[in-house]
CSV table of N, CA and C in Angstrom, one decimal:
chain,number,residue,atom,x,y,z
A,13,UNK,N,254.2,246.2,211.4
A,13,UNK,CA,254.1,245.8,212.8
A,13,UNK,C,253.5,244.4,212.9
A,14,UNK,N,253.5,243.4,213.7
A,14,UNK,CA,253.4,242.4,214.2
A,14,UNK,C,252.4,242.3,214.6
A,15,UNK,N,251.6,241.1,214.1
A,15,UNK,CA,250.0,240.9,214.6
A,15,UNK,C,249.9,239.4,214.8
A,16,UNK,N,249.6,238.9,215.6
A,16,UNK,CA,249.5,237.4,216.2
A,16,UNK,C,248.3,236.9,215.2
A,17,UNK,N,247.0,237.7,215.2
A,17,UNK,CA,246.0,237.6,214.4
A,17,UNK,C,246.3,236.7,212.9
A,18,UNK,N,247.2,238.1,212.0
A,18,UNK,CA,247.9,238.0,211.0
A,18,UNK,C,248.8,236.9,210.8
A,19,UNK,N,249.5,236.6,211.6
A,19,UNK,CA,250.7,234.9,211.8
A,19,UNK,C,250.0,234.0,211.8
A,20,UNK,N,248.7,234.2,212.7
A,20,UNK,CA,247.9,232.7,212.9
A,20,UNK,C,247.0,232.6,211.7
A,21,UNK,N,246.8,233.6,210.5
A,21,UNK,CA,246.0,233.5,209.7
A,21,UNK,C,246.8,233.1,208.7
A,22,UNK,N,248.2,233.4,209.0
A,22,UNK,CA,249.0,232.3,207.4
A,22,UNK,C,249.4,231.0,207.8
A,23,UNK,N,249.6,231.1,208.6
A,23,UNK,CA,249.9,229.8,209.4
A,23,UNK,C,248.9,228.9,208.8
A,24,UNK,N,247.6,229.3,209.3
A,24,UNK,CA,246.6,228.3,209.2
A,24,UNK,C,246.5,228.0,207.6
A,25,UNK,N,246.7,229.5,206.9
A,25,UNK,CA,246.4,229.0,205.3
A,25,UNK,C,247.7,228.2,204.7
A,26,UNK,N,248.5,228.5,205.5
A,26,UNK,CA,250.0,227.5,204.8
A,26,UNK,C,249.2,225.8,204.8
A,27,UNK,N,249.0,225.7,206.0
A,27,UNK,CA,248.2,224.4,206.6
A,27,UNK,C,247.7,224.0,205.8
A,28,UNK,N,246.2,224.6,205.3
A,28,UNK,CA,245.4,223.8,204.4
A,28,UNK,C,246.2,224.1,203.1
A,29,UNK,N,247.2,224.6,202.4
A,29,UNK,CA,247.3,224.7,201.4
A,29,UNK,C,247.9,223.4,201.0
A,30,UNK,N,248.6,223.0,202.0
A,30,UNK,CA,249.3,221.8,202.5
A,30,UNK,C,248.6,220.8,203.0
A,31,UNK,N,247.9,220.7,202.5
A,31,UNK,CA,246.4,219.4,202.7
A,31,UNK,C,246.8,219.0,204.0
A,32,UNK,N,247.4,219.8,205.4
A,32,UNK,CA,247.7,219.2,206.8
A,32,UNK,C,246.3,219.6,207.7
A,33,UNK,N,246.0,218.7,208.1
A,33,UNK,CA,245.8,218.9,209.7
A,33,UNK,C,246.5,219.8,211.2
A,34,UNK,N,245.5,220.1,211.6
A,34,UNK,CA,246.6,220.8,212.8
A,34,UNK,C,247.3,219.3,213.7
A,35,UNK,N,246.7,218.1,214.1
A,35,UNK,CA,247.7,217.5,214.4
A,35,UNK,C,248.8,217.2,213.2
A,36,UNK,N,249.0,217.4,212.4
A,36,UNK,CA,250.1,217.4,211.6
A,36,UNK,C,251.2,218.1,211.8
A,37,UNK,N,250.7,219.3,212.2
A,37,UNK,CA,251.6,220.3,212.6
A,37,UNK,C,252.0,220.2,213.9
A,38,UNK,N,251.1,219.9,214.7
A,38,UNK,CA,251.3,219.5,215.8
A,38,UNK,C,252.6,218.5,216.5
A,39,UNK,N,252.5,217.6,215.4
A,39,UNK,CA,253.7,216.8,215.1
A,39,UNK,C,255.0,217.2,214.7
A,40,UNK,N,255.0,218.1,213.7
A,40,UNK,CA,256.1,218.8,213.2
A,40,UNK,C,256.5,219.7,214.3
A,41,UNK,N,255.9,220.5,214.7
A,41,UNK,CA,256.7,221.3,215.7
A,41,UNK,C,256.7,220.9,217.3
A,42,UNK,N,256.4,219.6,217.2
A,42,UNK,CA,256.6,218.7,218.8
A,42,UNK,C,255.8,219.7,220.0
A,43,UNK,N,254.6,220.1,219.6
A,43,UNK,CA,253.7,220.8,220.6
A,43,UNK,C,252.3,220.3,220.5
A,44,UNK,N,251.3,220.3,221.9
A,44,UNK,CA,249.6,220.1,221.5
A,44,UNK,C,249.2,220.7,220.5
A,45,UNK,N,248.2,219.6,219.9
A,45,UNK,CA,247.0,220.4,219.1
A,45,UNK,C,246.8,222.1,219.3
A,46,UNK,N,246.3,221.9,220.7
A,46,UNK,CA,245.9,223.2,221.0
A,46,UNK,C,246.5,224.1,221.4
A,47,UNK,N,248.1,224.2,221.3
A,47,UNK,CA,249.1,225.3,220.7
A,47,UNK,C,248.5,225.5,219.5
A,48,UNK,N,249.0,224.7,218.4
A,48,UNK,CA,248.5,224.7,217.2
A,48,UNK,C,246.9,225.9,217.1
A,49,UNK,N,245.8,225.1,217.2
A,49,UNK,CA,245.2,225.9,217.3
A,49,UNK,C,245.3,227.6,217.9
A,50,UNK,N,245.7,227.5,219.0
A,50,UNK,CA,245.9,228.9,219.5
A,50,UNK,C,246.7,229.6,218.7
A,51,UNK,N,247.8,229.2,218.2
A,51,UNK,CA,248.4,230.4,217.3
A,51,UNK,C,247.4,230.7,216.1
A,52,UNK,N,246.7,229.5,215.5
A,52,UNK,CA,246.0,230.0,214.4
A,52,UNK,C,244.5,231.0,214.8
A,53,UNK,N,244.3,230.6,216.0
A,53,UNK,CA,243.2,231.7,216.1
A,53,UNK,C,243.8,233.2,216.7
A,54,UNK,N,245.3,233.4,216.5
A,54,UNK,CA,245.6,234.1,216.8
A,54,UNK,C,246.0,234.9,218.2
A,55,UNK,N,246.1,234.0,219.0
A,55,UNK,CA,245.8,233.9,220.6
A,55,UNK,C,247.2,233.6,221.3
A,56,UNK,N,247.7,232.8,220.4
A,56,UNK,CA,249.7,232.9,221.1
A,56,UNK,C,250.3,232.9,219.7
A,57,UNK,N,251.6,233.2,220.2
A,57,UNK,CA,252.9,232.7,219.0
A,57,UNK,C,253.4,231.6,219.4
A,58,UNK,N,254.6,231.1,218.8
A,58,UNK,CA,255.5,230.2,219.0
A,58,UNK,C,257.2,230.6,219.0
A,59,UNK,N,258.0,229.9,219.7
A,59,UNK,CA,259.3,230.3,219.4
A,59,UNK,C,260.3,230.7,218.6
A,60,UNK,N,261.1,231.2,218.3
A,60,UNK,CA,261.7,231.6,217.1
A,60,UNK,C,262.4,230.2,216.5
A,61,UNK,N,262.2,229.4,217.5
A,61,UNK,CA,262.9,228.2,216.7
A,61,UNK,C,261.9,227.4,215.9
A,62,UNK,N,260.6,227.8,216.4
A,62,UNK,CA,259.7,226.8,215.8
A,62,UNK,C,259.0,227.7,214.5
A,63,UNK,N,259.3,228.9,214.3
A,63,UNK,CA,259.1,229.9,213.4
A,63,UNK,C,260.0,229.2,212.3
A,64,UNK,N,261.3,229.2,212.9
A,64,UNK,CA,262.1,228.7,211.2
A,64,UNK,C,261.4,226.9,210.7
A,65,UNK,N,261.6,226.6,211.8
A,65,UNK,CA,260.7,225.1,211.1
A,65,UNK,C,259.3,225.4,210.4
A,66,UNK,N,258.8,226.2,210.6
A,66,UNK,CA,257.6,226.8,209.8
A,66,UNK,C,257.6,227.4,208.6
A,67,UNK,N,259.0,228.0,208.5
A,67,UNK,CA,259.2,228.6,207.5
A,67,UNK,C,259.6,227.4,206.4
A,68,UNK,N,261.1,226.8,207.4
A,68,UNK,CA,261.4,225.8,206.5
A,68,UNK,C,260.2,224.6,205.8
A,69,UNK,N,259.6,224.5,206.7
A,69,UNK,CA,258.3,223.5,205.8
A,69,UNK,C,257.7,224.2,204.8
A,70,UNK,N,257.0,225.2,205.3
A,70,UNK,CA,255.9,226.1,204.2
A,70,UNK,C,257.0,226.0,202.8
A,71,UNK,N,258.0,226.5,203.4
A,71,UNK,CA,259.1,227.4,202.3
A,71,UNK,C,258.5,228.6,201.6
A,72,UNK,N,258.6,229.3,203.2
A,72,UNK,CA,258.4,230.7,203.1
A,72,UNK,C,258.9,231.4,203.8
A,73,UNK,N,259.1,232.9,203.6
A,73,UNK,CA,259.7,233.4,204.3
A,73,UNK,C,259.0,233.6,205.8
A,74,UNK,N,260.2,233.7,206.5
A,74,UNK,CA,259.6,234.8,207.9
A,74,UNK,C,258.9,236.0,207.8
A,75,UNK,N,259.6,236.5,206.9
A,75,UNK,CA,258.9,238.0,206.7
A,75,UNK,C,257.4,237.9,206.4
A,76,UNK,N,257.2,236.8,205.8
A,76,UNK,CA,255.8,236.4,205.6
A,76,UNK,C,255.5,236.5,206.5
A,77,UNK,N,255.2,234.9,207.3
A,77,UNK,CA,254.5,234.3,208.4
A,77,UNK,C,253.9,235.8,209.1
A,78,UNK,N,255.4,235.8,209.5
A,78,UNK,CA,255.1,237.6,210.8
A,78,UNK,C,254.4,238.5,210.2
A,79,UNK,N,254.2,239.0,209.0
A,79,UNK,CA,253.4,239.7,208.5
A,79,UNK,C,254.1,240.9,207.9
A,80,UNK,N,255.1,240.7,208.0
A,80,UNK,CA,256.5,242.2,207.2
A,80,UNK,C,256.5,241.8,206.3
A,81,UNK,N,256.1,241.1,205.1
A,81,UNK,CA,255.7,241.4,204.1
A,81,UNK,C,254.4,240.6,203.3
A,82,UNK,N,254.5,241.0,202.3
A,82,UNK,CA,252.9,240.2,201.4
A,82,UNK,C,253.7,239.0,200.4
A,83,UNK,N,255.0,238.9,200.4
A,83,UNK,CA,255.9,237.9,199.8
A,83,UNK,C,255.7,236.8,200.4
A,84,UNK,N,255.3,236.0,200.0
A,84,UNK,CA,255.5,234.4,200.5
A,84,UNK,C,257.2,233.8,200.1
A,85,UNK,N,257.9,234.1,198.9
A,85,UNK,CA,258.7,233.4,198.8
A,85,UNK,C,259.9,234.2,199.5
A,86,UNK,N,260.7,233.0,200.2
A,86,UNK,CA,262.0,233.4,200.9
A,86,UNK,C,262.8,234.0,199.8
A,87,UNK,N,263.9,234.8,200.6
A,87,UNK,CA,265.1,235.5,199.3
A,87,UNK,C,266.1,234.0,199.6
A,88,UNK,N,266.9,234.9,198.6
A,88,UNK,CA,267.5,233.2,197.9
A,88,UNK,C,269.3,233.8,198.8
C-alpha cells in the first residue's frame, strides 16, 4: 500500500545519496523548494510525470520510490 511518509523518505535518501540539495531537486523537477520539502517530510506527493523524472534521475524504479517494493533497481 502507498505511504507518502515512505516516498518522501526515499526520495529524500535518493537526494543525499546523490550529494543534492533539495534546491537541486527543486530545479530538476521545475517546482519550490518547499514542494520538495513537503514531499520529503511526507506531507504531499508529486505527479506521475514528475515521479518518472525521479525515477529516471535516481535510476530507480517506481516500484521503489512508491514503496511496492524493497528493490531499488528498475527491471530492464
Amino acid at each position: 500500500m502507498f505511504s507518502k511518509k515512505l516516498f518522501g523518505e526515499r526520495v529524500r535518501e535518493q537526494r543525499l545519496k546523490h550529494n543534492e540539495v533539495q534546491e537541486d531537486l527543486a530545479k530538476i523537477l521545475d517546482v519550490r523548494v518547499s514542494h520538495v520539502s513537503e514531499i520529503e517530510r511526507g506531507n504531499r506527493t508529486t505527479s506521475p510525470e514528475r515521479i518518472v523524472i525521479l525515477c529516471k534521475h535516481f535510476k530507480v524504479s517506481s516500484d521503489y520510490l512508491l514503496g511496492l517494493s524493497d528493490n531499488p533497481k528498475p527491471r530492464k
